[in-house]
Coordinates of C-alpha atoms in Angstrom, one line a residue:
M27 CA 154.1 188.7 131.8
K28 CA 157.8 188.1 130.9
I29 CA 159.0 185.4 128.5
I30 CA 162.5 184.2 129.3
A31 CA 164.5 181.5 127.5
R32 CA 166.2 178.6 129.4
E33 CA 169.9 178.3 129.3
I34 CA 171.0 175.6 126.9
P35 CA 174.5 174.4 127.5
P36 CA 176.0 173.9 124.0
R37 CA 178.6 171.3 125.0
T38 CA 175.9 169.1 126.6
V39 CA 173.8 169.4 123.5
W40 CA 176.7 168.3 121.3
A41 CA 177.5 165.4 123.6
L42 CA 173.9 164.2 123.5
E43 CA 173.8 164.5 119.7
Q44 CA 177.0 162.5 119.4
A45 CA 175.4 159.8 121.6
G46 CA 172.6 159.5 119.1
V47 CA 169.9 161.8 120.6
H48 CA 167.8 163.7 118.1
P49 CA 169.1 167.3 117.8
L50 CA 165.9 168.9 119.0
L51 CA 165.5 166.5 121.9
A52 CA 169.2 167.0 122.8
R53 CA 168.6 170.7 123.1
L54 CA 165.4 170.2 125.2
F55 CA 166.9 167.6 127.5
A56 CA 170.1 169.6 128.0
A57 CA 168.0 172.7 129.0
R58 CA 166.3 170.5 131.7
G59 CA 169.5 169.3 133.3
V60 CA 170.1 166.0 131.5
R61 CA 173.9 165.7 131.1
A62 CA 174.4 162.2 129.5
K63 CA 172.4 159.8 127.4
E64 CA 172.5 157.2 130.2
E65 CA 170.2 159.5 132.2
L66 CA 167.5 159.0 129.6
D67 CA 167.6 155.2 130.1
D68 CA 164.1 154.5 131.3
G69 CA 164.6 150.7 131.8
L70 CA 163.3 149.1 135.0
A71 CA 166.9 148.1 135.9
R72 CA 167.6 151.8 136.4
L73 CA 165.0 152.4 139.0
L74 CA 166.2 153.3 142.5
L75 CA 166.4 150.2 144.7
P76 CA 163.6 149.6 147.2
D77 CA 166.0 149.0 150.1
T78 CA 167.1 152.7 149.9
L79 CA 163.5 153.8 150.9
R80 CA 163.5 153.7 154.6
G81 CA 160.9 151.3 156.1
T82 CA 160.4 149.1 153.0
H83 CA 162.2 146.1 154.5
E84 CA 160.3 146.3 157.8
A85 CA 157.0 146.8 155.8
A86 CA 157.9 143.7 153.7
V87 CA 158.5 141.6 156.8
L88 CA 155.2 142.9 158.4
L89 CA 153.2 142.1 155.2
A90 CA 154.9 138.8 154.5
D91 CA 154.0 137.6 158.1
A92 CA 150.5 138.9 157.7
I93 CA 150.0 136.9 154.4
A94 CA 151.5 133.8 156.0
Q95 CA 149.1 134.1 158.9
D96 CA 146.1 134.8 156.6
K97 CA 145.4 138.1 158.2
R98 CA 142.8 140.6 157.1
L99 CA 144.3 143.7 155.5
C100 CA 142.5 147.0 155.0
I101 CA 143.9 149.9 153.0
V102 CA 142.8 153.4 153.9
A103 CA 143.1 155.5 150.8
D104 CA 142.9 159.2 149.9
Y105 CA 140.2 160.7 147.8
D106 CA 142.3 162.1 144.9
C107 CA 143.8 160.3 141.9
D108 CA 147.1 159.5 143.6
G109 CA 145.2 158.0 146.5
A110 CA 142.9 156.1 144.2
T111 CA 145.7 154.6 142.1
A112 CA 147.7 153.9 145.2
C113 CA 144.8 152.0 146.7
A114 CA 144.3 150.0 143.4
V115 CA 148.0 149.2 143.2
G116 CA 147.9 148.1 146.9
V117 CA 144.8 145.9 146.5
R118 CA 145.9 144.4 143.2
G119 CA 149.6 143.9 144.3
L120 CA 148.8 142.3 147.7
R121 CA 146.4 139.9 146.0
L122 CA 149.0 139.0 143.4
L123 CA 151.5 138.3 146.2
G124 CA 149.2 135.9 148.0
A125 CA 147.0 138.0 150.4
R126 CA 143.5 136.5 150.4
H127 CA 141.7 139.1 152.5
V128 CA 142.3 142.7 151.2
S129 CA 139.7 145.4 151.5
Y130 CA 139.8 149.1 151.4
L131 CA 138.1 152.2 152.8
V132 CA 138.2 155.7 151.4
P133 CA 137.3 158.7 153.5
D134 CA 134.4 161.0 152.5
R135 CA 135.9 164.4 151.7
V136 CA 133.0 166.2 153.4
V137 CA 132.2 164.0 156.4
D138 CA 135.6 162.5 157.2
G139 CA 138.0 165.1 156.1
Y140 CA 141.6 164.2 155.1
G141 CA 143.7 161.4 156.4
L142 CA 143.4 158.6 158.9
T143 CA 141.2 160.0 161.6
P144 CA 140.2 158.2 164.8
P145 CA 136.6 157.5 163.5
I146 CA 138.1 155.9 160.4
A147 CA 140.4 153.8 162.5
E148 CA 137.4 152.6 164.5
R149 CA 135.5 151.7 161.2
V150 CA 138.5 149.7 160.1
A151 CA 138.7 147.8 163.4
D152 CA 134.9 147.2 163.4
S153 CA 135.2 145.7 159.9
G154 CA 137.3 142.8 161.4
A155 CA 140.6 143.9 159.9
D156 CA 143.9 142.8 161.5
M157 CA 146.1 145.4 159.8
L158 CA 145.5 148.9 158.6
I159 CA 147.6 150.2 155.7
T160 CA 147.5 153.8 154.6
V161 CA 148.3 155.0 151.1
D162 CA 149.0 158.6 150.2
N163 CA 148.2 159.7 153.8
G164 CA 148.9 158.9 157.4
I165 CA 152.2 160.7 158.1
A166 CA 150.3 163.4 160.0
S167 CA 147.6 161.1 161.4
V168 CA 149.0 160.9 164.9
E169 CA 145.6 160.6 166.6
G170 CA 144.2 158.2 164.0
V171 CA 147.2 155.8 164.3
A172 CA 147.0 155.9 168.0
A173 CA 143.3 155.0 167.9
A174 CA 144.0 152.1 165.5
K175 CA 146.7 150.8 167.9
V176 CA 144.3 151.0 170.9
R177 CA 141.9 148.7 168.9
G178 CA 144.7 146.2 168.4
L179 CA 145.4 146.9 164.7
Q180 CA 148.8 146.7 163.2
V181 CA 149.5 149.9 161.3
L182 CA 151.6 150.4 158.2
V183 CA 151.8 154.0 157.0
T184 CA 152.8 154.6 153.4
D185 CA 152.9 158.3 152.4
H186 CA 154.9 160.9 150.6
H187 CA 153.7 164.1 152.3
L188 CA 155.9 166.2 154.5
P189 CA 155.7 165.0 158.2
G190 CA 154.7 167.3 161.0
P191 CA 156.6 167.8 164.3
E192 CA 155.4 164.5 165.6
L193 CA 155.4 161.2 163.8
P194 CA 152.6 158.6 164.3
T195 CA 153.4 155.5 166.3
A196 CA 152.7 153.1 163.5
D197 CA 154.4 149.7 163.4
V198 CA 156.2 150.8 160.2
L199 CA 156.5 154.1 158.4
V200 CA 157.4 154.3 154.7
N201 CA 157.9 157.8 153.5
P202 CA 160.8 159.3 151.6
N203 CA 160.4 162.6 153.5
Q204 CA 160.6 161.1 157.0
P205 CA 163.7 162.0 159.0
G206 CA 166.7 159.7 158.2
C207 CA 165.4 158.5 154.8
E208 CA 168.1 158.6 152.1
F209 CA 165.9 157.7 149.1
E210 CA 166.9 160.1 146.4
S211 CA 163.4 160.6 144.9
K212 CA 161.8 162.8 147.5
S213 CA 159.1 163.6 145.0
I214 CA 157.8 160.1 144.5
A215 CA 154.0 160.0 144.6
G216 CA 151.9 158.0 147.1
V217 CA 151.3 155.4 144.4
G218 CA 155.0 155.1 143.8
V219 CA 155.6 154.5 147.5
M220 CA 153.1 151.7 147.6
F221 CA 154.6 150.2 144.5
Y222 CA 158.0 150.2 146.1
V223 CA 156.6 148.5 149.2
L224 CA 155.3 145.7 147.0
L225 CA 158.7 145.3 145.3
A226 CA 160.2 144.9 148.7
L227 CA 157.5 142.4 149.7
R228 CA 158.1 140.3 146.7
S229 CA 161.8 140.2 147.5
E230 CA 161.0 139.1 151.1
L231 CA 158.7 136.4 149.8
R232 CA 161.6 135.2 147.5
K233 CA 163.8 135.0 150.6
R234 CA 161.2 132.8 152.3
D235 CA 161.1 130.5 149.2
V236 CA 157.5 131.4 148.5
Y237 CA 158.6 132.3 145.0
D238 CA 161.7 132.3 142.9
T239 CA 162.6 134.6 140.0
A240 CA 160.7 132.3 137.6
T241 CA 157.5 131.9 139.6
Q242 CA 157.2 135.3 141.2
P243 CA 154.2 137.5 140.1
K244 CA 155.0 140.2 137.6
L245 CA 154.4 143.6 139.3
D246 CA 155.0 145.5 136.1
V247 CA 151.3 145.1 135.3
L248 CA 150.8 147.8 138.0
L249 CA 152.9 150.4 136.2
P250 CA 150.1 152.0 134.2
L251 CA 148.4 152.8 137.5
V252 CA 151.7 154.1 139.0
A253 CA 152.2 156.3 135.9
L254 CA 148.7 157.7 136.0
G255 CA 148.8 158.6 139.7
T256 CA 152.3 160.0 139.5
V257 CA 151.4 162.5 136.7
A258 CA 148.0 163.3 138.1
D259 CA 149.4 164.3 141.5
V260 CA 151.7 166.8 139.8
V261 CA 154.8 165.7 141.6
K262 CA 158.2 166.6 140.3
L263 CA 159.2 164.3 137.4
D264 CA 162.7 163.6 138.6
A265 CA 164.6 160.8 136.8
N266 CA 163.1 158.0 138.9
N267 CA 159.5 159.3 138.4
R268 CA 160.1 159.7 134.7
R269 CA 161.2 156.1 134.5
L270 CA 158.0 154.9 136.3
V271 CA 155.8 157.1 134.0
A272 CA 157.7 156.0 130.9
Q273 CA 157.2 152.3 131.8
G274 CA 153.5 152.8 132.4
L275 CA 153.0 154.6 129.1
R276 CA 154.9 151.9 127.2
R277 CA 152.5 149.3 128.5
I278 CA 149.4 151.4 127.8
R279 CA 150.5 152.1 124.3
A280 CA 151.0 148.3 123.8
G281 CA 147.4 147.7 125.0
T282 CA 148.5 146.2 128.4
M283 CA 146.5 148.0 131.1
P284 CA 143.7 147.4 133.6
A285 CA 140.2 147.4 132.1
G286 CA 139.4 150.7 133.9
V287 CA 142.3 152.6 132.4
A288 CA 141.3 151.5 128.9
A289 CA 137.7 152.5 129.7
L290 CA 138.7 155.9 130.9
F291 CA 140.7 156.5 127.7
K292 CA 137.5 155.6 125.7
A293 CA 135.3 157.8 127.9
A294 CA 137.7 160.8 127.4
G295 CA 137.8 160.2 123.7
R296 CA 141.6 159.7 123.8
N297 CA 143.7 157.1 121.9
A298 CA 145.4 154.8 124.4
S299 CA 147.8 153.5 121.7
A300 CA 149.2 157.0 121.5
A301 CA 148.9 157.8 125.2
T302 CA 150.8 160.8 126.6
T303 CA 151.4 162.4 130.0
F304 CA 148.9 165.0 128.9
D305 CA 146.2 162.3 128.8
F306 CA 147.0 161.4 132.4
G307 CA 147.0 165.0 133.6
F308 CA 144.1 166.5 131.7
A309 CA 141.8 163.6 130.7
L310 CA 142.0 160.5 133.0
G311 CA 143.2 162.2 136.2
P312 CA 140.3 164.8 136.3
R313 CA 137.7 162.0 135.8
I314 CA 139.0 160.0 138.7
N315 CA 139.4 163.1 140.9
A316 CA 135.8 164.2 140.1
A317 CA 134.5 161.2 142.1
G318 CA 136.3 162.3 145.2
R319 CA 135.2 165.9 144.7
L320 CA 131.5 165.5 144.2
A321 CA 130.6 161.9 144.9
D322 CA 132.4 158.9 146.4
M323 CA 136.0 157.9 145.4
T324 CA 134.9 154.3 145.7
L325 CA 133.6 154.7 142.1
G326 CA 137.1 155.7 140.9
I327 CA 138.8 152.9 142.8
E328 CA 136.3 150.3 141.6
C329 CA 136.9 151.4 138.0
L330 CA 140.6 150.8 138.5
L331 CA 140.1 147.4 140.2
T332 CA 137.6 145.7 138.0
D333 CA 138.8 143.2 135.4
D334 CA 135.3 143.2 133.7
A335 CA 135.5 145.4 130.6
G336 CA 131.7 146.0 130.6
R337 CA 131.7 147.1 134.3
A338 CA 134.8 149.3 133.7
E339 CA 133.1 151.1 130.8
E340 CA 129.9 151.6 132.9
L341 CA 132.0 153.1 135.8
A342 CA 134.0 155.2 133.4
R343 CA 130.8 156.7 131.9
I344 CA 129.6 157.5 135.4
L345 CA 132.9 159.2 136.2
D346 CA 132.8 161.1 132.9
G347 CA 129.3 162.4 133.9
I348 CA 130.5 163.5 137.3
N349 CA 133.4 165.3 135.7
R350 CA 131.0 167.2 133.5
E351 CA 129.0 168.2 136.6
R352 CA 132.3 169.3 138.2
R353 CA 133.1 171.5 135.3
D354 CA 129.7 173.2 135.5
I355 CA 130.1 173.8 139.2
E356 CA 133.7 175.0 138.7
G357 CA 132.6 177.5 136.0
G358 CA 130.2 179.3 138.3
M359 CA 132.5 179.2 141.3
R360 CA 135.4 180.5 139.2
D361 CA 133.4 183.5 138.0
Q362 CA 132.4 184.4 141.5
A363 CA 135.9 183.8 142.9
L364 CA 137.3 186.1 140.2
L365 CA 134.9 188.9 141.3
L366 CA 135.8 188.4 145.0
A367 CA 139.5 188.4 144.1
E368 CA 139.3 191.6 142.1
S369 CA 137.5 193.3 145.0
L370 CA 140.8 192.9 146.9
F371 CA 142.8 194.8 144.4
A372 CA 144.4 198.1 145.5
T373 CA 145.4 201.1 143.4
D374 CA 149.2 201.7 143.2
G375 CA 150.9 205.1 143.0
E376 CA 150.3 205.3 139.2
G377 CA 146.6 204.6 139.5
I378 CA 146.9 201.0 138.3
E379 CA 144.9 198.4 140.1
A380 CA 147.0 195.4 141.3
P381 CA 146.2 192.3 143.3
P382 CA 147.5 191.9 146.9
P383 CA 150.6 189.6 147.5
A384 CA 148.2 186.7 148.2
I385 CA 144.5 186.1 147.7
S386 CA 142.0 184.4 150.0
V387 CA 138.3 184.2 149.0
F388 CA 135.2 182.6 150.5
D389 CA 131.6 182.4 149.4
A390 CA 128.8 180.6 151.2
G391 CA 127.7 179.0 147.9
F392 CA 131.1 177.4 147.1
H393 CA 131.4 173.6 147.0
E394 CA 134.2 172.3 149.1
G395 CA 135.0 169.6 146.6
V396 CA 136.0 172.1 143.9
V397 CA 137.9 174.8 145.9
G398 CA 141.3 173.4 144.9
I399 CA 140.6 173.6 141.2
V400 CA 139.2 177.1 141.5
A401 CA 142.2 178.2 143.6
S402 CA 144.4 176.9 140.8
R403 CA 142.5 179.0 138.2
I404 CA 142.7 182.2 140.3
K405 CA 146.4 181.6 140.9
D406 CA 147.0 181.2 137.2
R407 CA 145.0 184.3 136.4
F408 CA 146.7 186.7 138.9
H409 CA 150.0 184.9 139.6
R410 CA 149.4 185.1 143.4
P411 CA 149.4 182.4 146.1
T412 CA 145.6 181.7 146.4
F413 CA 143.3 180.0 148.9
V414 CA 139.6 179.4 148.1
F415 CA 137.3 178.5 151.0
A416 CA 133.9 176.8 151.3
A417 CA 131.8 176.1 154.3
S418 CA 132.2 172.6 155.7
G419 CA 129.4 170.2 154.9
A420 CA 130.2 167.9 157.8
P421 CA 127.5 167.6 160.4
G422 CA 128.2 169.9 163.3
K423 CA 131.0 171.7 161.6
E424 CA 129.0 174.3 159.6
Q425 CA 131.0 177.1 161.1
E426 CA 134.2 175.8 159.8
L427 CA 135.7 176.8 156.5
K428 CA 137.7 174.3 154.5
G429 CA 140.3 175.9 152.2
S430 CA 142.5 174.7 149.4
G431 CA 145.5 176.6 148.3
R432 CA 147.8 176.8 145.3
S433 CA 151.1 178.6 145.1
I434 CA 153.6 180.2 142.7
P435 CA 157.4 179.5 142.5
G436 CA 159.3 180.9 145.4
F437 CA 156.5 180.6 148.0
H438 CA 156.3 177.5 150.1
L439 CA 152.6 177.2 151.0
R440 CA 152.8 174.8 153.9
D441 CA 155.6 176.8 155.5
A442 CA 153.5 180.0 155.1
L443 CA 150.6 178.3 156.8
D444 CA 152.9 177.3 159.6
L445 CA 154.0 180.9 160.1
V446 CA 150.4 182.1 160.0
A447 CA 149.5 179.5 162.7
K448 CA 152.4 180.7 164.9
R449 CA 151.5 184.4 164.5
H450 CA 147.8 183.9 165.0
P451 CA 147.3 181.0 167.5
G452 CA 143.9 179.3 167.2
V453 CA 143.0 180.7 163.7
L454 CA 144.1 177.6 161.8
L455 CA 142.3 174.5 163.2
R456 CA 144.2 172.2 160.8
F457 CA 146.6 172.5 157.9
G458 CA 149.0 170.5 155.9
G459 CA 150.4 170.0 152.4
H460 CA 153.3 170.7 150.1
A461 CA 155.2 173.8 148.8
M462 CA 152.8 174.3 145.9
A463 CA 149.5 172.9 147.2
A464 CA 148.1 172.8 150.7
G465 CA 144.9 172.7 152.6
C466 CA 143.6 174.2 155.9
T467 CA 140.6 174.7 158.1
V468 CA 139.6 177.9 159.8
A469 CA 136.6 179.0 161.9
R470 CA 134.3 181.2 159.8
E471 CA 134.7 184.1 162.4
H472 CA 138.5 184.0 161.8
F473 CA 138.5 184.1 158.0
E474 CA 139.4 187.8 157.8
T475 CA 142.3 187.3 160.2
F476 CA 143.6 184.4 158.1
E477 CA 143.2 186.5 154.9
K478 CA 145.3 189.4 156.2
G479 CA 147.8 187.1 157.9
F480 CA 148.4 185.1 154.8
A481 CA 148.7 188.2 152.6
Q482 CA 151.2 189.6 155.1
V483 CA 153.5 186.6 154.9
A484 CA 153.3 186.7 151.1
G485 CA 154.2 190.4 151.2
E486 CA 157.3 189.6 153.3
W487 CA 158.5 186.6 151.4
L488 CA 157.8 187.6 147.7
A489 CA 159.8 190.2 145.9
E490 CA 158.4 192.1 142.9
A491 CA 160.3 189.8 140.5
E492 CA 158.5 186.7 141.9
L493 CA 155.2 188.5 141.7
T494 CA 155.7 189.0 137.9
R495 CA 154.5 186.0 135.9
Q496 CA 157.3 184.4 133.9
I497 CA 157.1 181.7 131.2
E498 CA 160.3 179.8 130.7
T499 CA 160.7 178.7 127.1
D500 CA 163.2 176.9 124.9
G501 CA 163.6 179.9 122.6
P502 CA 162.9 180.0 118.9
I503 CA 162.3 176.8 116.9
A504 CA 164.0 176.2 113.7
R505 CA 161.9 175.9 110.6
E506 CA 163.2 172.4 109.9
Y507 CA 161.5 171.2 113.0
M508 CA 158.1 172.4 112.1
R509 CA 156.8 168.9 111.2
I510 CA 154.0 166.7 112.3
D511 CA 156.2 163.7 112.8
L512 CA 158.3 165.8 115.3
V513 CA 155.1 166.8 117.2
D514 CA 154.5 163.0 117.7
T515 CA 158.1 162.5 118.7
L516 CA 157.8 165.3 121.4
H517 CA 154.5 163.9 122.6
R518 CA 155.9 160.4 123.2
E519 CA 158.4 161.8 125.7
V520 CA 157.7 162.1 129.4
W521 CA 157.0 165.8 130.3
G522 CA 155.4 167.3 133.4
Q523 CA 156.1 169.1 136.7
G524 CA 159.8 169.8 137.0
F525 CA 160.5 168.5 133.5
A526 CA 158.4 171.0 131.6
P527 CA 156.9 170.3 128.2
P528 CA 158.7 172.0 125.3
T529 CA 157.6 175.6 124.9
F530 CA 159.1 177.8 122.3
S531 CA 159.0 181.6 121.9
E532 CA 159.6 184.2 119.2
E533 CA 158.0 187.2 117.6
V534 CA 155.3 186.5 115.1
E535 CA 152.9 188.5 112.9
V536 CA 149.2 188.3 113.7
V537 CA 147.4 188.1 110.3
S538 CA 143.9 187.6 111.8
Q539 CA 142.2 186.7 115.1
R540 CA 138.7 185.7 116.2
L541 CA 136.9 184.3 119.2
V542 CA 135.7 180.7 119.1
G543 CA 133.3 179.3 121.7
E544 CA 133.2 182.8 123.2
K545 CA 136.3 182.1 125.3
H546 CA 139.2 181.0 123.0
L547 CA 141.3 183.1 120.7
S548 CA 141.8 181.5 117.2
L549 CA 144.8 183.0 115.3
K550 CA 146.3 183.0 111.9
L551 CA 150.0 183.9 112.2
R552 CA 153.0 184.4 110.1
H553 CA 156.0 182.6 111.7
Q554 CA 159.4 183.0 110.0
G555 CA 157.6 184.2 106.9
Q556 CA 155.3 181.1 106.8
P557 CA 151.6 180.9 107.7
I558 CA 150.6 178.9 110.8
D559 CA 147.4 178.5 112.7
A560 CA 147.3 178.9 116.5
I561 CA 144.8 178.7 119.4
W562 CA 145.0 180.4 122.8
F563 CA 142.6 178.6 125.1
S564 CA 140.7 180.6 127.7
H565 CA 142.0 183.9 126.4
T566 CA 139.8 186.5 124.8
E567 CA 141.8 189.7 124.7
P568 CA 143.0 190.7 121.1
L569 CA 146.7 190.7 120.2
P570 CA 148.7 193.5 118.5
P571 CA 149.9 193.0 114.9
K572 CA 153.3 191.9 116.1
V573 CA 153.8 190.1 119.4
K574 CA 156.2 187.8 121.1
L575 CA 154.4 184.5 121.9
A576 CA 155.2 181.5 124.0
F577 CA 153.8 178.4 122.3
R578 CA 153.8 174.6 122.2
L579 CA 153.7 172.5 119.0
D580 CA 150.5 170.6 118.4
A581 CA 148.7 168.7 115.7
D582 CA 145.1 169.7 114.7
E583 CA 143.0 167.2 112.8
W584 CA 140.2 168.2 110.5
Q585 CA 138.4 165.9 108.1
G586 CA 141.1 163.3 108.5
V587 CA 144.0 165.7 107.7
R588 CA 146.5 166.6 110.4
R589 CA 148.1 170.0 110.4
L590 CA 150.7 171.7 112.6
R591 CA 149.5 174.5 114.9
F592 CA 150.7 176.5 117.9
L593 CA 149.1 176.2 121.3
V594 CA 149.7 179.6 122.8
E595 CA 150.8 179.7 126.4
G596 CA 151.4 183.5 126.8
A597 CA 152.4 186.7 125.2
E598 CA 154.9 189.5 126.0
F599 CA 153.8 192.9 124.8

């Protein structure tokens, strides 16, 4: 592992400080590309305009006509947190804007697979719907959209995934990544896309004199859901996404949020009045995702839709229980996957075992709902693009393996799958995704071909430097900033993918170390001559007396007393 410090442009830091930004924050923001204080303005007025997102005007007209004609609308969601929040935003927003008949359908991960398939389109048509609206899916559902059109449904696709070579023949497509779309935030999540469609719809209804600026429904009540889905989907937090997240956090901290969001904070033991992006990514998001992985995402969506606090708490408790089950399953799968991955190691010229350029593992006992999480764990452990496969549980498809992949910087996962498909025709039955996360299906008999083909592409595309794990940090932290109040200041900011949370690095003295819970390293350090406690989660190997650490600042509470501590992210020996 190599610890490297970000470049911090001193003139930009000075300019931000002169504009009134706290010196520590000025340094952190400058290192992340912020050049002026105006870029930190998270007001709603600074959001990108809806009419720059291709298809929103047409979608607004389509939906406004449907509402005027009292049509039945059915939202087809995805079974992850982004899809669940997008569905809840769609249902709540359309009802706010006058739609009287709004239902939803969420595919079953095992039986239906991903996206709008022809059988799902048939189910929507059979339900009596007039219009089908996809959220967080649909851009690759060419056959599903065609099946819906044959049944006479109007189809509105809202998605953010990369399109394939052929676009579906929907009535309207709204996707920032479709050809010809000039919307600047290509990283907006599915829930964000649906929110923008609702903004455009409200504008269209104003034009039709259904509302004016005084009587129009307030869509900002949806921002807590937009923020949750955006962070949980690990999309890049560009300036527009950061504004959406900041606005959602502001409302949650003020106590203005759907009953289900409040109940999820309670079930996770988190304080909503001090909500952070970490709560979204590591507490609420996983509890909603667990429903789609092991049970039925309807549970998650209903939790986000209900306005009954008692019902919300009941559903949140159920989701919490499912998440505990998910963690148990994940633990066993992770251990087995690690053994399988290590069996792929080869010995180099110096007799040191090293992993291949990419890792693909399969075990008949793996649960397909958890393969993505396990792939992420293996990727983190070995710093290699990783796919984990499980046998399909869908009837009649027992010989198919469903895989989920996670990547490392410098390796575009979906493009790699595309090359494997071209080189080995027929091996990949289906695939799709992003640069850093993707999914695919292969026949069991072709797993070895995929494994070798995927590793070959990684070997060609990844240089030695990219195969060496690096942690980017903000360098040393001055002693004057080692304060609890500054920990709270840092936590209040919006951090995440593409706008990394503050991580510092410097050499420290290890005074003592011990294992806690058999899998975490508890440390007493001397930092700049002063004692400080630290914890390195999921790490068991002892450290030398002096070591360079990468760490984040955190507050540990014991018997009502809050103390500063380090959360260790890595070490360079």
